[in-house]
């Protein structure tokens, strides 16, 4: 399969998926969102693949939603906006409902929507120097589509603090909040990844798929038709065309503070 925004490598039982828009820190635009969803659907359908490892090429794992593309959504109709936001939500759902063991390895920065990929995955390994943030409120929007996955993973107390302040936090804090499983230095990343792959390859692939379903059931997140996915898509669709969202994204590209920043 030929992708423009991803690099895929297949090994025995394992697929490595690298986000590949390093010039914009692997920001999630429509094309990357579409391709990543497609590749997860494809991997999910392959019996020979048991573990999927997601990484980012270049300086950072991922800078979250592509703000140029989000800002441009102001020129689209509300229904086009909702359909677009639903595709973003669908990406996180596809990762979350995947029947494979999903490992995410992060470095550099992991901002906004990037944390949706982490929250939807099974194991997250972070380089100690990685900067994290749910920066959305500082951009005049909210972490809408990722919130069902993030809140289910880290709980309301951490989500309130991190999502309402939009502050940066460290890899060690991310581990304490439960967003990350293991913090390593750069040299330790491949070993840590290999160890988790080995653990997953000792487990029955059917049991992994069943256990993931079990964990969704006991945590009340097993319904792929949960209306929350539509509601959160509608919220972000409205926010990104509203004055605060437009000002926040404009300020980012003009490298200035938005008008509300004191
Ligand atoms: N969307 C679109 N473009 C982005 C982007 C995003 N989310 N994040 C970074 N870029 C672009 C920058 O505009 C810049 O483009 P330029 O070279 O044309 O000026 C380029 O990527 C490099 O960004 P820069 O900020 O110089 O890189 P950095 O390595 O110093 O910092 C980040 C990396 C991720 C910490 C920083 O880019 C950042 O904070 N980005 C915003 C992330 C964000 O708030 N996302 C939430 C979206 S909801």
Short mmCIF file of C-alpha atoms and ligand atoms in Angstrom, two decimals, residues 23-25 27 59-60 63-68 70 109 111-112 135-136 139 141 168 252-253 255, ligand 1:
data_model
loop_
_atom_site.label_atom_id
_atom_site.label_comp_id
_atom_site.label_asym_id
_atom_site.label_seq_id
_atom_site.Cartn_x
_atom_site.Cartn_y
_atom_site.Cartn_z
CA UNK A 23 8.15 19.39 8.45
CA UNK A 24 4.94 20.17 10.39
CA UNK A 25 5.79 17.87 13.31
CA UNK A 27 0.37 17.36 12.47
CA UNK A 59 11.78 15.87 15.81
CA UNK A 60 8.42 15.05 17.40
CA UNK A 63 1.89 18.22 17.13
CA UNK A 64 -1.81 17.28 17.19
CA UNK A 65 -4.40 18.55 14.75
CA UNK A 66 -3.03 20.45 11.75
CA UNK A 67 -3.94 24.01 12.66
CA UNK A 68 -3.70 25.29 9.06
CA UNK A 70 -8.46 23.37 11.07
CA UNK A 109 6.40 16.53 21.64
CA UNK A 111 0.35 17.78 21.82
CA UNK A 112 -3.45 17.98 21.63
CA UNK A 135 -3.15 22.89 24.40
CA UNK A 136 -6.64 23.26 22.90
CA UNK A 139 -6.13 27.92 20.98
CA UNK A 141 -11.08 25.25 21.16
CA UNK A 168 2.82 21.66 29.31
CA UNK A 252 -0.42 30.47 16.48
CA UNK A 253 0.65 31.09 12.88
CA UNK A 255 3.59 33.60 16.43
N1 LIG B 1 -0.44 22.37 12.82
C1 LIG B 1 0.15 22.90 11.73
N2 LIG B 1 1.44 23.25 11.67
C2 LIG B 1 2.18 23.02 12.78
C3 LIG B 1 1.64 22.47 13.95
C4 LIG B 1 0.27 22.13 13.95
N3 LIG B 1 -0.33 21.59 15.00
N4 LIG B 1 2.61 22.35 14.88
C5 LIG B 1 3.74 22.83 14.30
N5 LIG B 1 3.47 23.25 13.04
C6 LIG B 1 4.40 23.82 12.06
C7 LIG B 1 4.84 25.21 12.52
O1 LIG B 1 3.92 26.19 12.08
C8 LIG B 1 6.20 25.31 11.86
O2 LIG B 1 6.01 25.69 10.51
P1 LIG B 1 7.08 26.72 9.81
O3 LIG B 1 8.36 25.92 9.75
O4 LIG B 1 6.45 26.97 8.49
O5 LIG B 1 7.16 27.92 10.72
C9 LIG B 1 6.72 23.87 11.86
O6 LIG B 1 5.58 23.05 12.06
C10 LIG B 1 7.68 23.61 12.99
O7 LIG B 1 7.07 24.05 14.18
P2 LIG B 1 7.92 24.66 15.40
O8 LIG B 1 6.94 25.19 16.40
O9 LIG B 1 8.96 25.58 14.87
O10 LIG B 1 8.63 23.31 15.90
P3 LIG B 1 9.28 22.98 17.31
O11 LIG B 1 9.99 21.69 17.12
O12 LIG B 1 10.02 24.15 17.85
O13 LIG B 1 8.03 22.73 18.31
C11 LIG B 1 5.86 21.80 18.88
C12 LIG B 1 7.18 21.60 18.11
C13 LIG B 1 4.98 20.61 18.53
C14 LIG B 1 6.13 21.82 20.39
C15 LIG B 1 5.21 23.12 18.44
O14 LIG B 1 5.21 23.20 17.02
C16 LIG B 1 3.80 23.32 18.90
O15 LIG B 1 3.55 23.60 20.05
N6 LIG B 1 2.84 23.19 17.96
C17 LIG B 1 1.45 23.46 18.23
C18 LIG B 1 0.80 22.24 18.73
C19 LIG B 1 -0.63 22.45 19.16
O16 LIG B 1 -0.98 23.35 19.90
N7 LIG B 1 -1.46 21.52 18.72
C20 LIG B 1 -2.79 21.38 19.16
C21 LIG B 1 -3.70 21.37 18.05
S1 LIG B 1 -5.33 21.13 18.67
#
